[in-house]
Tab-separated table of C-alpha atoms and ligand atoms in Angstrom:
chain	number	residue	atom	x	y	z
A	1	UNK	CA	215.357	74.537	105.023
A	2	UNK	CA	213.062	76.981	103.271
A	3	UNK	CA	209.468	75.797	103.039
A	4	UNK	CA	207.485	78.008	100.696
A	5	UNK	CA	203.733	77.636	100.232
A	6	UNK	CA	202.087	79.097	97.135
A	7	UNK	CA	198.517	79.002	95.908
A	8	UNK	CA	198.807	77.575	92.419
A	9	UNK	CA	200.713	75.036	90.360
A	10	UNK	CA	201.699	77.891	88.031
A	11	UNK	CA	203.328	79.861	90.856
A	12	UNK	CA	205.129	76.747	92.119
A	13	UNK	CA	206.374	76.066	88.594
A	14	UNK	CA	207.465	79.651	87.946
A	15	UNK	CA	209.318	79.877	91.249
A	16	UNK	CA	211.056	76.546	90.636
A	17	UNK	CA	212.009	77.580	87.104
A	18	UNK	CA	213.423	80.867	88.450
A	19	UNK	CA	215.662	79.005	90.898
A	20	UNK	CA	216.902	76.677	88.150
A	21	UNK	CA	217.449	79.677	85.864
A	22	UNK	CA	219.413	81.410	88.633
A	23	UNK	CA	221.648	78.341	88.914
A	24	UNK	CA	222.269	78.397	85.156
A	25	UNK	CA	223.051	82.101	85.141
A	26	UNK	CA	225.358	81.830	88.140
A	27	UNK	CA	227.247	78.838	86.748
A	28	UNK	CA	226.499	78.136	83.074
A	29	UNK	CA	228.527	74.898	83.139
A	30	UNK	CA	226.488	73.510	86.012
A	31	UNK	CA	225.213	69.992	86.613
A	32	UNK	CA	221.434	69.892	86.972
A	33	UNK	CA	219.840	66.884	88.644
A	34	UNK	CA	216.416	66.437	87.071
A	35	UNK	CA	213.205	64.603	87.881
A	36	UNK	CA	210.227	63.321	85.915
A	37	UNK	CA	206.583	63.024	86.968
A	38	UNK	CA	203.765	65.544	86.900
A	39	UNK	CA	205.284	67.972	89.429
A	40	UNK	CA	208.092	69.405	87.237
A	41	UNK	CA	206.227	69.639	83.910
A	42	UNK	CA	205.183	73.270	84.506
A	43	UNK	CA	208.677	74.264	85.636
A	44	UNK	CA	210.172	72.680	82.511
A	45	UNK	CA	207.663	74.574	80.365
A	46	UNK	CA	208.635	77.839	82.083
A	47	UNK	CA	212.315	77.061	81.375
A	48	UNK	CA	211.492	76.347	77.724
A	49	UNK	CA	209.608	79.660	77.521
A	50	UNK	CA	212.562	81.545	79.020
A	51	UNK	CA	214.925	79.828	76.588
A	52	UNK	CA	212.669	80.766	73.650
A	53	UNK	CA	212.649	84.390	74.821
A	54	UNK	CA	216.437	84.243	74.638
A	55	UNK	CA	216.850	84.601	78.407
A	56	UNK	CA	218.278	81.184	79.184
A	57	UNK	CA	221.201	79.310	77.706
A	58	UNK	CA	221.710	75.614	78.497
A	59	UNK	CA	224.616	75.111	76.096
A	60	UNK	CA	227.280	74.593	78.772
A	61	UNK	CA	225.150	72.636	81.242
A	62	UNK	CA	224.938	68.902	81.905
A	63	UNK	CA	221.970	67.020	83.324
A	64	UNK	CA	221.657	63.788	85.273
A	65	UNK	CA	218.217	62.318	85.839
A	66	UNK	CA	217.145	60.572	88.971
A	67	UNK	CA	215.713	57.385	87.622
A	68	UNK	CA	214.467	55.129	84.860
A	69	UNK	CA	212.165	52.114	84.673
A	70	UNK	CA	213.878	48.751	84.262
A	71	UNK	CA	213.064	47.149	80.932
A	72	UNK	CA	211.885	50.250	79.081
A	73	UNK	CA	213.882	51.359	76.100
A	74	UNK	CA	214.627	55.094	75.870
A	75	UNK	CA	212.287	55.235	72.864
A	76	UNK	CA	209.335	53.808	74.843
A	77	UNK	CA	206.831	56.667	75.318
A	78	UNK	CA	206.636	56.028	79.077
A	79	UNK	CA	210.386	55.792	79.614
A	80	UNK	CA	211.840	58.640	81.606
A	81	UNK	CA	214.300	59.337	78.788
A	82	UNK	CA	211.360	59.884	76.492
A	83	UNK	CA	209.590	62.035	79.125
A	84	UNK	CA	212.661	64.266	79.418
A	85	UNK	CA	213.044	64.600	75.651
A	86	UNK	CA	209.387	65.562	75.244
A	87	UNK	CA	209.112	67.866	78.247
A	88	UNK	CA	212.480	69.609	78.134
A	89	UNK	CA	215.458	68.359	76.138
A	90	UNK	CA	213.867	68.621	72.669
A	91	UNK	CA	213.074	72.298	73.284
A	92	UNK	CA	216.232	73.782	74.818
A	93	UNK	CA	219.897	73.914	73.779
A	94	UNK	CA	221.185	71.461	76.376
A	95	UNK	CA	223.427	69.184	74.273
A	96	UNK	CA	221.716	65.753	74.200
A	97	UNK	CA	225.044	63.979	74.703
A	98	UNK	CA	225.310	65.710	78.069
A	99	UNK	CA	221.862	64.601	79.258
A	100	UNK	CA	222.216	61.461	81.331
A	101	UNK	CA	219.377	59.122	82.322
A	102	UNK	CA	220.073	55.663	83.769
A	103	UNK	CA	219.782	52.913	81.160
A	104	UNK	CA	216.932	50.657	82.284
A	105	UNK	CA	217.749	48.215	79.499
A	106	UNK	CA	221.414	47.714	80.414
A	107	UNK	CA	222.374	44.026	80.247
A	108	UNK	CA	224.298	44.397	83.497
A	109	UNK	CA	222.204	46.676	85.726
A	110	UNK	CA	224.607	46.498	88.687
A	111	UNK	CA	227.357	47.789	86.462
A	112	UNK	CA	225.058	50.486	85.052
A	113	UNK	CA	224.416	51.642	88.641
A	114	UNK	CA	228.137	51.771	89.478
A	115	UNK	CA	228.891	53.641	86.267
A	116	UNK	CA	226.082	56.129	86.898
A	117	UNK	CA	227.581	57.049	90.277
A	118	UNK	CA	231.061	57.223	88.728
A	119	UNK	CA	229.711	59.575	86.075
A	120	UNK	CA	228.115	61.881	88.638
A	121	UNK	CA	231.388	61.899	90.592
A	122	UNK	CA	233.419	62.635	87.453
A	123	UNK	CA	231.123	65.575	86.701
A	124	UNK	CA	232.010	66.981	90.120
A	125	UNK	CA	228.627	66.187	91.670
A	126	UNK	CA	225.280	67.863	91.210
A	127	UNK	CA	224.896	71.628	91.628
A	128	UNK	CA	221.109	71.714	91.879
A	129	UNK	CA	218.910	68.668	92.317
A	130	UNK	CA	215.235	69.024	91.460
A	131	UNK	CA	212.975	66.535	93.243
A	132	UNK	CA	209.327	65.577	93.474
A	133	UNK	CA	208.010	63.448	96.309
A	134	UNK	CA	205.926	60.272	96.188
A	135	UNK	CA	202.896	59.704	98.390
A	136	UNK	CA	204.973	57.229	100.416
A	137	UNK	CA	207.830	59.719	100.818
A	138	UNK	CA	210.042	58.385	98.043
A	139	UNK	CA	212.469	60.668	96.247
A	140	UNK	CA	213.832	59.413	92.964
A	141	UNK	CA	212.660	55.847	93.446
A	142	UNK	CA	214.188	55.508	96.898
A	143	UNK	CA	211.246	53.721	98.460
A	144	UNK	CA	210.558	53.337	102.208
A	145	UNK	CA	213.038	50.811	103.604
A	146	UNK	CA	214.803	49.926	106.835
A	147	UNK	CA	217.931	51.822	105.785
A	148	UNK	CA	218.922	54.671	103.514
A	149	UNK	CA	220.641	53.318	100.390
A	150	UNK	CA	223.503	55.529	99.247
A	151	UNK	CA	224.495	54.276	95.786
A	152	UNK	CA	222.488	54.175	92.581
A	153	UNK	CA	220.597	50.904	92.760
A	154	UNK	CA	217.838	48.750	91.324
A	155	UNK	CA	214.654	48.994	93.329
A	156	UNK	CA	211.371	47.085	93.433
A	157	UNK	CA	208.597	49.671	93.254
A	158	UNK	CA	206.040	49.726	96.032
A	159	UNK	CA	202.392	49.020	95.293
A	160	UNK	CA	201.383	52.639	95.995
A	161	UNK	CA	203.997	53.884	93.507
A	162	UNK	CA	202.853	51.405	90.843
A	163	UNK	CA	199.255	52.506	91.425
A	164	UNK	CA	200.175	56.213	91.301
A	165	UNK	CA	202.160	55.767	88.078
A	166	UNK	CA	199.514	53.624	86.365
A	167	UNK	CA	197.916	56.860	85.135
A	168	UNK	CA	200.690	57.169	82.563
A	169	UNK	CA	200.166	53.625	81.184
A	170	UNK	CA	197.205	51.859	79.536
A	171	UNK	CA	196.819	49.640	82.599
A	172	UNK	CA	198.437	49.024	85.991
A	173	UNK	CA	199.831	45.711	84.666
A	174	UNK	CA	202.002	47.601	82.212
A	175	UNK	CA	203.814	49.625	84.882
A	176	UNK	CA	207.329	48.196	85.250
A	177	UNK	CA	207.893	46.660	88.687
A	178	UNK	CA	211.496	47.767	88.981
A	179	UNK	CA	213.489	50.922	88.400
A	180	UNK	CA	217.071	52.145	88.553
A	181	UNK	CA	217.343	55.076	90.907
A	182	UNK	CA	220.027	57.440	92.016
A	183	UNK	CA	220.608	56.674	95.693
A	184	UNK	CA	220.445	58.958	98.693
A	185	UNK	CA	224.236	59.526	98.467
A	186	UNK	CA	224.305	61.513	95.234
A	187	UNK	CA	221.090	63.337	96.181
A	188	UNK	CA	222.412	64.366	99.592
A	189	UNK	CA	225.729	65.454	98.066
A	190	UNK	CA	223.971	67.828	95.660
A	191	UNK	CA	224.951	71.380	96.586
A	192	UNK	CA	221.349	72.614	96.452
A	193	UNK	CA	218.082	70.747	96.588
A	194	UNK	CA	214.765	72.003	95.267
A	195	UNK	CA	211.723	69.851	96.020
A	196	UNK	CA	208.377	70.726	94.490
A	197	UNK	CA	205.005	69.204	95.311
A	198	UNK	CA	201.418	70.086	94.601
A	199	UNK	CA	197.979	68.872	95.567
A	200	UNK	CA	196.238	68.259	98.886
A	201	UNK	CA	197.186	64.562	98.712
A	202	UNK	CA	200.860	65.476	99.266
A	203	UNK	CA	200.229	67.520	102.424
A	204	UNK	CA	200.556	64.678	104.960
A	205	UNK	CA	203.705	63.211	103.497
A	206	UNK	CA	205.350	66.657	103.350
A	207	UNK	CA	204.480	67.147	107.003
A	208	UNK	CA	206.059	63.790	107.889
A	209	UNK	CA	209.095	64.278	105.654
A	210	UNK	CA	210.048	67.790	106.748
A	211	UNK	CA	208.648	68.097	110.257
A	212	UNK	CA	208.649	64.475	111.478
A	213	UNK	CA	211.378	62.019	112.414
A	214	UNK	CA	214.298	61.367	110.083
A	215	UNK	CA	213.670	57.742	109.127
A	216	UNK	CA	214.300	55.510	106.095
A	217	UNK	CA	210.576	54.691	106.267
A	218	UNK	CA	210.141	58.219	104.872
A	219	UNK	CA	213.143	58.566	102.531
A	220	UNK	CA	212.613	62.299	101.922
A	221	UNK	CA	213.021	62.931	105.667
A	222	UNK	CA	216.794	62.626	105.201
A	223	UNK	CA	216.635	65.979	103.402
A	224	UNK	CA	216.147	67.587	106.841
A	225	UNK	CA	219.905	67.013	107.287
A	226	UNK	CA	220.853	68.756	104.040
A	227	UNK	CA	222.164	72.319	104.449
A	228	UNK	CA	220.453	73.879	101.422
A	229	UNK	CA	216.922	72.632	100.742
A	230	UNK	CA	214.039	74.634	99.318
A	231	UNK	CA	210.566	73.089	99.276
A	232	UNK	CA	207.847	74.748	97.230
A	233	UNK	CA	204.349	73.445	97.856
A	234	UNK	CA	201.071	74.356	96.260
A	235	UNK	CA	198.025	72.775	97.876
A	236	UNK	CA	195.998	73.195	94.673
B	1	LIG	C1	210.540	60.888	89.116
B	1	LIG	C2	210.801	60.725	90.526
B	1	LIG	C3	209.704	60.502	91.515
B	1	LIG	C4	208.609	61.571	91.441
B	1	LIG	C5	207.516	61.270	92.456
B	1	LIG	C6	206.389	62.280	92.403
B	1	LIG	O1	211.750	61.053	88.415
B	1	LIG	O2	211.926	60.753	90.863
B	1	LIG	O3	210.268	60.499	92.802
B	1	LIG	O4	209.168	62.823	91.692
B	1	LIG	O5	206.994	59.988	92.220
B	1	LIG	O6	205.742	62.145	91.163
B	1	LIG	P1	204.678	63.230	90.682
B	1	LIG	O7	205.413	64.474	90.446
B	1	LIG	O8	204.129	62.648	89.407
B	1	LIG	O9	203.660	63.326	91.774
């Protein structure tokens, strides 16, 4: 594992964007695993800037997102599909039909989960998975549990996650209680993992996740067993 500490969100974002750009240049038809949340917004902006400068071509790539709230339509402003459109997809030449986000409104969510895993497998797996980390150690929405769950699954969000995500909604009551998340299987099978985190509040959980015990109580700790993980952390 490479653990890189930088001194600003901008540097974290630029470094992350450079690694994603390197993946795209090395293998234009790659599969990018993408995340939402506040951590990757700067990296996505840096990718958009590079694309606008004519340095980055997404036309052969495919993306698979980690998660989506249950019950939110893709058009809902707080859905993760909408987040991805606004923060990346609407501004680069990644064909929309090759951007995959779980469908949180699927009538049969179990089937949606199975099909999401089948899709990732049919794409040949993920080349580079971008991750953030929750204050409780979640990655995607794999929340602390007594076991690591491999497949894509429906999860009940923990109180701390609901509280943390309330900032994006008008009130905490509006935050969906459930989400569909890629499981630890597809994440761990990604060929490269890039986790970015910023802010002093994330320091303790990063310490636990990357230098503590490997335990499903800290889902991100499983990444210690992955052969190619880069963590970029900015305390400010
Ligand atoms: C979002 C996701 C989550 C976030 C995590 C950190 O797709 O998978 O695991 O990465 O909740 O969120 P931020 O970046 O907002 O602190």
